[in-house]
């Protein structure tokens, strides 16, 4: 089932709304998180992305190869080249890890990731993903979060604004690189061109 808005699951007359609202507040799901803009023209190598997202290199590699979360700054070009992940990529990696840990299927996670990919970076911080362990719902207002919590006992939430702050805190302690666009000339290509010129 596709990621859907929390509106479709509304239970606005449910007597447990007050309790649900309190739970949402305690879990930090009510959109009160302020975030800084993500760093621009910066990329992070695989080991840094793993450390910030709390995943293994094996998971990172598998998700890149299966196109679940690919490095958007620079893909690997043969052996010896390094993938570079953006802040947004690492945010999504951390969300994927959280969803997996709570038992959401990889198929549902793929749908959620595709949905997040269509959002602007700023929009991401204003989303709370809710799941009952089977489906994933996107909430963009406190009412939607409360409705879902009131309607189901097993519902959990991931406030992307909070994840944003966690990733930001982790990356502040880790190395970054100036991002070079994928279509920029690769240093190895330039060396090859010089050799051809010399031998010609």
PDB file of C-alpha atoms in Angstrom:
ATOM      1  CA  UNK A   1       0.000   0.000   0.000  1.00  0.00           C
ATOM      2  CA  UNK A   2       1.300   3.442  -0.912  1.00  0.00           C
ATOM      3  CA  UNK A   3       2.362   5.966   1.678  1.00  0.00           C
ATOM      4  CA  UNK A   4      -0.744   7.933   2.391  1.00  0.00           C
ATOM      5  CA  UNK A   5      -1.660  11.062   4.248  1.00  0.00           C
ATOM      6  CA  UNK A   6      -2.794  10.569   7.817  1.00  0.00           C
ATOM      7  CA  UNK A   7      -6.076  12.225   6.884  1.00  0.00           C
ATOM      8  CA  UNK A   8      -7.379   8.984   5.445  1.00  0.00           C
ATOM      9  CA  UNK A   9      -7.177   7.362   8.868  1.00  0.00           C
ATOM     10  CA  UNK A  10      -8.828  10.119  10.875  1.00  0.00           C
ATOM     11  CA  UNK A  11     -10.729   9.226  14.047  1.00  0.00           C
ATOM     12  CA  UNK A  12     -11.416  12.790  15.167  1.00  0.00           C
ATOM     13  CA  UNK A  13     -14.292  11.862  17.504  1.00  0.00           C
ATOM     14  CA  UNK A  14     -12.307   9.196  19.333  1.00  0.00           C
ATOM     15  CA  UNK A  15     -12.414   9.675  23.136  1.00  0.00           C
ATOM     16  CA  UNK A  16      -8.687   8.957  23.421  1.00  0.00           C
ATOM     17  CA  UNK A  17      -7.666  12.044  21.445  1.00  0.00           C
ATOM     18  CA  UNK A  18      -6.517  13.877  24.582  1.00  0.00           C
ATOM     19  CA  UNK A  19      -4.321  10.946  25.638  1.00  0.00           C
ATOM     20  CA  UNK A  20      -3.060  10.637  22.064  1.00  0.00           C
ATOM     21  CA  UNK A  21      -2.202  14.340  21.981  1.00  0.00           C
ATOM     22  CA  UNK A  22      -0.209  13.981  25.202  1.00  0.00           C
ATOM     23  CA  UNK A  23       1.610  10.911  23.802  1.00  0.00           C
ATOM     24  CA  UNK A  24       2.439  12.788  20.601  1.00  0.00           C
ATOM     25  CA  UNK A  25       3.852  15.688  22.614  1.00  0.00           C
ATOM     26  CA  UNK A  26       5.985  13.375  24.751  1.00  0.00           C
ATOM     27  CA  UNK A  27       7.340  11.643  21.644  1.00  0.00           C
ATOM     28  CA  UNK A  28       8.192  14.970  19.979  1.00  0.00           C
ATOM     29  CA  UNK A  29       5.864  14.369  17.030  1.00  0.00           C
ATOM     30  CA  UNK A  30       4.022  17.697  17.000  1.00  0.00           C
ATOM     31  CA  UNK A  31       6.046  19.814  14.561  1.00  0.00           C
ATOM     32  CA  UNK A  32       7.667  22.140  17.087  1.00  0.00           C
ATOM     33  CA  UNK A  33      11.212  21.365  15.919  1.00  0.00           C
ATOM     34  CA  UNK A  34      13.284  24.173  14.399  1.00  0.00           C
ATOM     35  CA  UNK A  35      15.974  23.043  11.959  1.00  0.00           C
ATOM     36  CA  UNK A  36      18.924  24.784  10.318  1.00  0.00           C
ATOM     37  CA  UNK A  37      19.304  24.649   6.530  1.00  0.00           C
ATOM     38  CA  UNK A  38      21.393  21.649   5.432  1.00  0.00           C
ATOM     39  CA  UNK A  39      25.006  22.350   4.452  1.00  0.00           C
ATOM     40  CA  UNK A  40      25.396  23.084   0.741  1.00  0.00           C
ATOM     41  CA  UNK A  41      28.140  21.788  -1.575  1.00  0.00           C
ATOM     42  CA  UNK A  42      29.211  19.228   1.011  1.00  0.00           C
ATOM     43  CA  UNK A  43      29.383  15.460   0.674  1.00  0.00           C
ATOM     44  CA  UNK A  44      30.061  12.665   3.132  1.00  0.00           C
ATOM     45  CA  UNK A  45      31.884   9.392   2.433  1.00  0.00           C
ATOM     46  CA  UNK A  46      30.318   6.004   3.094  1.00  0.00           C
ATOM     47  CA  UNK A  47      31.825   5.402   6.566  1.00  0.00           C
ATOM     48  CA  UNK A  48      30.672   8.874   7.690  1.00  0.00           C
ATOM     49  CA  UNK A  49      27.153   8.241   6.326  1.00  0.00           C
ATOM     50  CA  UNK A  50      27.070   4.906   8.199  1.00  0.00           C
ATOM     51  CA  UNK A  51      28.169   6.495  11.480  1.00  0.00           C
ATOM     52  CA  UNK A  52      25.613   9.317  11.235  1.00  0.00           C
ATOM     53  CA  UNK A  53      22.731   7.042  10.171  1.00  0.00           C
ATOM     54  CA  UNK A  54      23.579   4.227  12.598  1.00  0.00           C
ATOM     55  CA  UNK A  55      23.867   1.544   9.909  1.00  0.00           C
ATOM     56  CA  UNK A  56      26.531  -0.905   8.754  1.00  0.00           C
ATOM     57  CA  UNK A  57      28.612  -0.416   5.615  1.00  0.00           C
ATOM     58  CA  UNK A  58      27.067  -3.623   4.289  1.00  0.00           C
ATOM     59  CA  UNK A  59      23.566  -2.099   4.591  1.00  0.00           C
ATOM     60  CA  UNK A  60      24.737   1.120   2.939  1.00  0.00           C
ATOM     61  CA  UNK A  61      26.286  -0.791   0.051  1.00  0.00           C
ATOM     62  CA  UNK A  62      23.238  -3.031  -0.417  1.00  0.00           C
ATOM     63  CA  UNK A  63      20.796  -0.095  -0.354  1.00  0.00           C
ATOM     64  CA  UNK A  64      22.924   1.762  -2.927  1.00  0.00           C
ATOM     65  CA  UNK A  65      23.149  -1.282  -5.222  1.00  0.00           C
ATOM     66  CA  UNK A  66      19.398  -1.960  -4.979  1.00  0.00           C
ATOM     67  CA  UNK A  67      18.718   1.774  -5.501  1.00  0.00           C
ATOM     68  CA  UNK A  68      16.853   2.175  -2.215  1.00  0.00           C
ATOM     69  CA  UNK A  69      19.060   5.115  -1.158  1.00  0.00           C
ATOM     70  CA  UNK A  70      21.719   6.143  -3.666  1.00  0.00           C
ATOM     71  CA  UNK A  71      24.427   8.770  -3.067  1.00  0.00           C
ATOM     72  CA  UNK A  72      23.170  11.936  -4.730  1.00  0.00           C
ATOM     73  CA  UNK A  73      26.461  13.888  -4.581  1.00  0.00           C
ATOM     74  CA  UNK A  74      28.703  11.318  -6.279  1.00  0.00           C
ATOM     75  CA  UNK A  75      28.164   7.693  -7.210  1.00  0.00           C
ATOM     76  CA  UNK A  76      31.059   5.224  -7.184  1.00  0.00           C
ATOM     77  CA  UNK A  77      32.968   5.111 -10.504  1.00  0.00           C
ATOM     78  CA  UNK A  78      34.760   1.770 -10.477  1.00  0.00           C
ATOM     79  CA  UNK A  79      37.183   0.515  -7.856  1.00  0.00           C
ATOM     80  CA  UNK A  80      38.910   3.061  -5.655  1.00  0.00           C
ATOM     81  CA  UNK A  81      36.357   5.827  -6.150  1.00  0.00           C
ATOM     82  CA  UNK A  82      34.315   7.032  -3.200  1.00  0.00           C
ATOM     83  CA  UNK A  83      30.580   7.535  -3.015  1.00  0.00           C
ATOM     84  CA  UNK A  84      29.553  10.868  -1.548  1.00  0.00           C
ATOM     85  CA  UNK A  85      26.240  11.233   0.274  1.00  0.00           C
ATOM     86  CA  UNK A  86      24.382  14.490   0.897  1.00  0.00           C
ATOM     87  CA  UNK A  87      22.832  15.548   4.201  1.00  0.00           C
ATOM     88  CA  UNK A  88      19.407  14.632   2.786  1.00  0.00           C
ATOM     89  CA  UNK A  89      20.639  11.146   1.767  1.00  0.00           C
ATOM     90  CA  UNK A  90      21.855  10.500   5.322  1.00  0.00           C
ATOM     91  CA  UNK A  91      18.565  11.759   6.771  1.00  0.00           C
ATOM     92  CA  UNK A  92      16.708   9.242   4.576  1.00  0.00           C
ATOM     93  CA  UNK A  93      19.178   6.453   5.507  1.00  0.00           C
ATOM     94  CA  UNK A  94      18.437   7.060   9.189  1.00  0.00           C
ATOM     95  CA  UNK A  95      14.668   7.007   8.550  1.00  0.00           C
ATOM     96  CA  UNK A  96      15.024   3.708   6.638  1.00  0.00           C
ATOM     97  CA  UNK A  97      16.926   2.228   9.593  1.00  0.00           C
ATOM     98  CA  UNK A  98      14.199   3.348  12.042  1.00  0.00           C
ATOM     99  CA  UNK A  99      11.441   1.872   9.875  1.00  0.00           C
ATOM    100  CA  UNK A 100      13.326  -1.428   9.487  1.00  0.00           C
ATOM    101  CA  UNK A 101      13.915  -1.627  13.241  1.00  0.00           C
ATOM    102  CA  UNK A 102      10.184  -1.372  13.849  1.00  0.00           C
ATOM    103  CA  UNK A 103       9.362  -4.213  11.468  1.00  0.00           C
ATOM    104  CA  UNK A 104       8.134  -2.295   8.408  1.00  0.00           C
ATOM    105  CA  UNK A 105       8.670  -4.319   5.222  1.00  0.00           C
ATOM    106  CA  UNK A 106      11.312  -3.282   2.708  1.00  0.00           C
ATOM    107  CA  UNK A 107       8.565  -2.914   0.087  1.00  0.00           C
ATOM    108  CA  UNK A 108       6.724  -0.347   2.252  1.00  0.00           C
ATOM    109  CA  UNK A 109      10.016   1.411   2.981  1.00  0.00           C
ATOM    110  CA  UNK A 110      10.745   1.678  -0.754  1.00  0.00           C
ATOM    111  CA  UNK A 111       7.367   3.346  -1.243  1.00  0.00           C
ATOM    112  CA  UNK A 112       8.036   5.744   1.644  1.00  0.00           C
ATOM    113  CA  UNK A 113      11.515   6.625   0.329  1.00  0.00           C
ATOM    114  CA  UNK A 114      10.157   7.268  -3.185  1.00  0.00           C
ATOM    115  CA  UNK A 115       7.544   9.566  -1.631  1.00  0.00           C
ATOM    116  CA  UNK A 116      10.180  11.458   0.397  1.00  0.00           C
ATOM    117  CA  UNK A 117      12.365  11.837  -2.694  1.00  0.00           C
ATOM    118  CA  UNK A 118       9.645  13.978  -4.299  1.00  0.00           C
ATOM    119  CA  UNK A 119       9.708  16.432  -1.409  1.00  0.00           C
ATOM    120  CA  UNK A 120      11.924  19.489  -1.167  1.00  0.00           C
ATOM    121  CA  UNK A 121      14.592  19.379   1.534  1.00  0.00           C
ATOM    122  CA  UNK A 122      12.800  22.011   3.649  1.00  0.00           C
ATOM    123  CA  UNK A 123       9.520  20.069   3.430  1.00  0.00           C
ATOM    124  CA  UNK A 124      11.147  16.978   4.929  1.00  0.00           C
ATOM    125  CA  UNK A 125      11.585  18.615   8.333  1.00  0.00           C
ATOM    126  CA  UNK A 126       7.819  19.275   8.457  1.00  0.00           C
ATOM    127  CA  UNK A 127       6.811  15.627   8.025  1.00  0.00           C
ATOM    128  CA  UNK A 128       6.104  12.988  10.634  1.00  0.00           C
ATOM    129  CA  UNK A 129       5.965   9.419   9.345  1.00  0.00           C
ATOM    130  CA  UNK A 130       3.558   7.178  11.242  1.00  0.00           C
ATOM    131  CA  UNK A 131       3.357   3.415  10.943  1.00  0.00           C
ATOM    132  CA  UNK A 132       1.414   0.541  12.425  1.00  0.00           C
ATOM    133  CA  UNK A 133       4.210  -1.807  11.387  1.00  0.00           C
ATOM    134  CA  UNK A 134       2.440  -2.628   8.123  1.00  0.00           C
ATOM    135  CA  UNK A 135       1.656   0.648   6.365  1.00  0.00           C
ATOM    136  CA  UNK A 136       3.435   3.988   6.489  1.00  0.00           C
ATOM    137  CA  UNK A 137       1.463   7.237   6.670  1.00  0.00           C
ATOM    138  CA  UNK A 138       2.724  10.744   6.093  1.00  0.00           C
ATOM    139  CA  UNK A 139       1.430  13.409   8.489  1.00  0.00           C
ATOM    140  CA  UNK A 140       1.946  17.114   7.935  1.00  0.00           C
ATOM    141  CA  UNK A 141      -0.168  18.432  10.819  1.00  0.00           C
ATOM    142  CA  UNK A 142      -0.518  17.757  14.534  1.00  0.00           C
ATOM    143  CA  UNK A 143      -4.183  16.735  14.029  1.00  0.00           C
ATOM    144  CA  UNK A 144      -3.207  13.946  11.654  1.00  0.00           C
ATOM    145  CA  UNK A 145      -0.638  12.609  14.146  1.00  0.00           C
ATOM    146  CA  UNK A 146      -3.148  12.684  17.015  1.00  0.00           C
ATOM    147  CA  UNK A 147      -5.848  10.999  14.906  1.00  0.00           C
ATOM    148  CA  UNK A 148      -3.530   8.122  14.034  1.00  0.00           C
ATOM    149  CA  UNK A 149      -2.339   7.686  17.616  1.00  0.00           C
ATOM    150  CA  UNK A 150      -5.925   7.749  18.902  1.00  0.00           C
ATOM    151  CA  UNK A 151      -7.018   5.211  16.301  1.00  0.00           C
ATOM    152  CA  UNK A 152      -4.408   2.513  16.818  1.00  0.00           C
ATOM    153  CA  UNK A 153      -2.506   1.164  19.799  1.00  0.00           C
ATOM    154  CA  UNK A 154       0.486  -0.078  17.815  1.00  0.00           C
ATOM    155  CA  UNK A 155       1.171   3.137  15.929  1.00  0.00           C
ATOM    156  CA  UNK A 156       4.609   4.742  16.226  1.00  0.00           C
ATOM    157  CA  UNK A 157       5.951   7.925  14.709  1.00  0.00           C
ATOM    158  CA  UNK A 158       9.196   9.303  13.305  1.00  0.00           C
ATOM    159  CA  UNK A 159       9.379  13.103  13.316  1.00  0.00           C
ATOM    160  CA  UNK A 160      11.768  13.975  10.501  1.00  0.00           C
ATOM    161  CA  UNK A 161      12.600  17.299  12.166  1.00  0.00           C
ATOM    162  CA  UNK A 162      13.994  15.384  15.161  1.00  0.00           C
ATOM    163  CA  UNK A 163      15.921  12.986  12.916  1.00  0.00           C
ATOM    164  CA  UNK A 164      17.274  16.058  11.068  1.00  0.00           C
ATOM    165  CA  UNK A 165      18.664  17.433  14.359  1.00  0.00           C
ATOM    166  CA  UNK A 166      20.210  14.064  15.275  1.00  0.00           C
ATOM    167  CA  UNK A 167      21.926  13.764  11.879  1.00  0.00           C
ATOM    168  CA  UNK A 168      23.119  17.377  12.109  1.00  0.00           C
ATOM    169  CA  UNK A 169      24.619  16.700  15.556  1.00  0.00           C
ATOM    170  CA  UNK A 170      26.373  13.526  14.383  1.00  0.00           C
ATOM    171  CA  UNK A 171      27.785  15.110  11.217  1.00  0.00           C
ATOM    172  CA  UNK A 172      29.205  18.059  13.175  1.00  0.00           C
ATOM    173  CA  UNK A 173      31.705  15.601  14.684  1.00  0.00           C
ATOM    174  CA  UNK A 174      32.507  13.786  11.413  1.00  0.00           C
ATOM    175  CA  UNK A 175      34.602  14.624   8.320  1.00  0.00           C
ATOM    176  CA  UNK A 176      33.002  16.182   5.239  1.00  0.00           C
ATOM    177  CA  UNK A 177      34.262  16.925   1.731  1.00  0.00           C
ATOM    178  CA  UNK A 178      33.560  19.697  -0.700  1.00  0.00           C
ATOM    179  CA  UNK A 179      31.107  18.262  -3.172  1.00  0.00           C
ATOM    180  CA  UNK A 180      32.088  18.020  -6.824  1.00  0.00           C
ATOM    181  CA  UNK A 181      29.200  17.417  -9.201  1.00  0.00           C
ATOM    182  CA  UNK A 182      29.022  14.055 -10.935  1.00  0.00           C
ATOM    183  CA  UNK A 183      29.292  15.703 -14.346  1.00  0.00           C
ATOM    184  CA  UNK A 184      32.440  17.622 -13.372  1.00  0.00           C
ATOM    185  CA  UNK A 185      35.636  16.252 -14.928  1.00  0.00           C
ATOM    186  CA  UNK A 186      37.096  13.456 -12.867  1.00  0.00           C
ATOM    187  CA  UNK A 187      40.834  13.875 -11.979  1.00  0.00           C
ATOM    188  CA  UNK A 188      41.587  10.445 -13.516  1.00  0.00           C
ATOM    189  CA  UNK A 189      39.905  11.510 -16.784  1.00  0.00           C
ATOM    190  CA  UNK A 190      42.086  14.628 -16.943  1.00  0.00           C
ATOM    191  CA  UNK A 191      45.241  12.540 -16.394  1.00  0.00           C
ATOM    192  CA  UNK A 192      44.195  10.176 -19.184  1.00  0.00           C
ATOM    193  CA  UNK A 193      43.637  13.106 -21.555  1.00  0.00           C
ATOM    194  CA  UNK A 194      47.105  14.500 -20.773  1.00  0.00           C
ATOM    195  CA  UNK A 195      48.732  11.109 -21.434  1.00  0.00           C
ATOM    196  CA  UNK A 196      46.929  10.844 -24.798  1.00  0.00           C
ATOM    197  CA  UNK A 197      48.068  14.356 -25.739  1.00  0.00           C
ATOM    198  CA  UNK A 198      51.688  13.544 -24.799  1.00  0.00           C
ATOM    199  CA  UNK A 199      51.753  10.249 -26.700  1.00  0.00           C
ATOM    200  CA  UNK A 200      49.999  11.735 -29.771  1.00  0.00           C
TER     201      UNK A 200
END
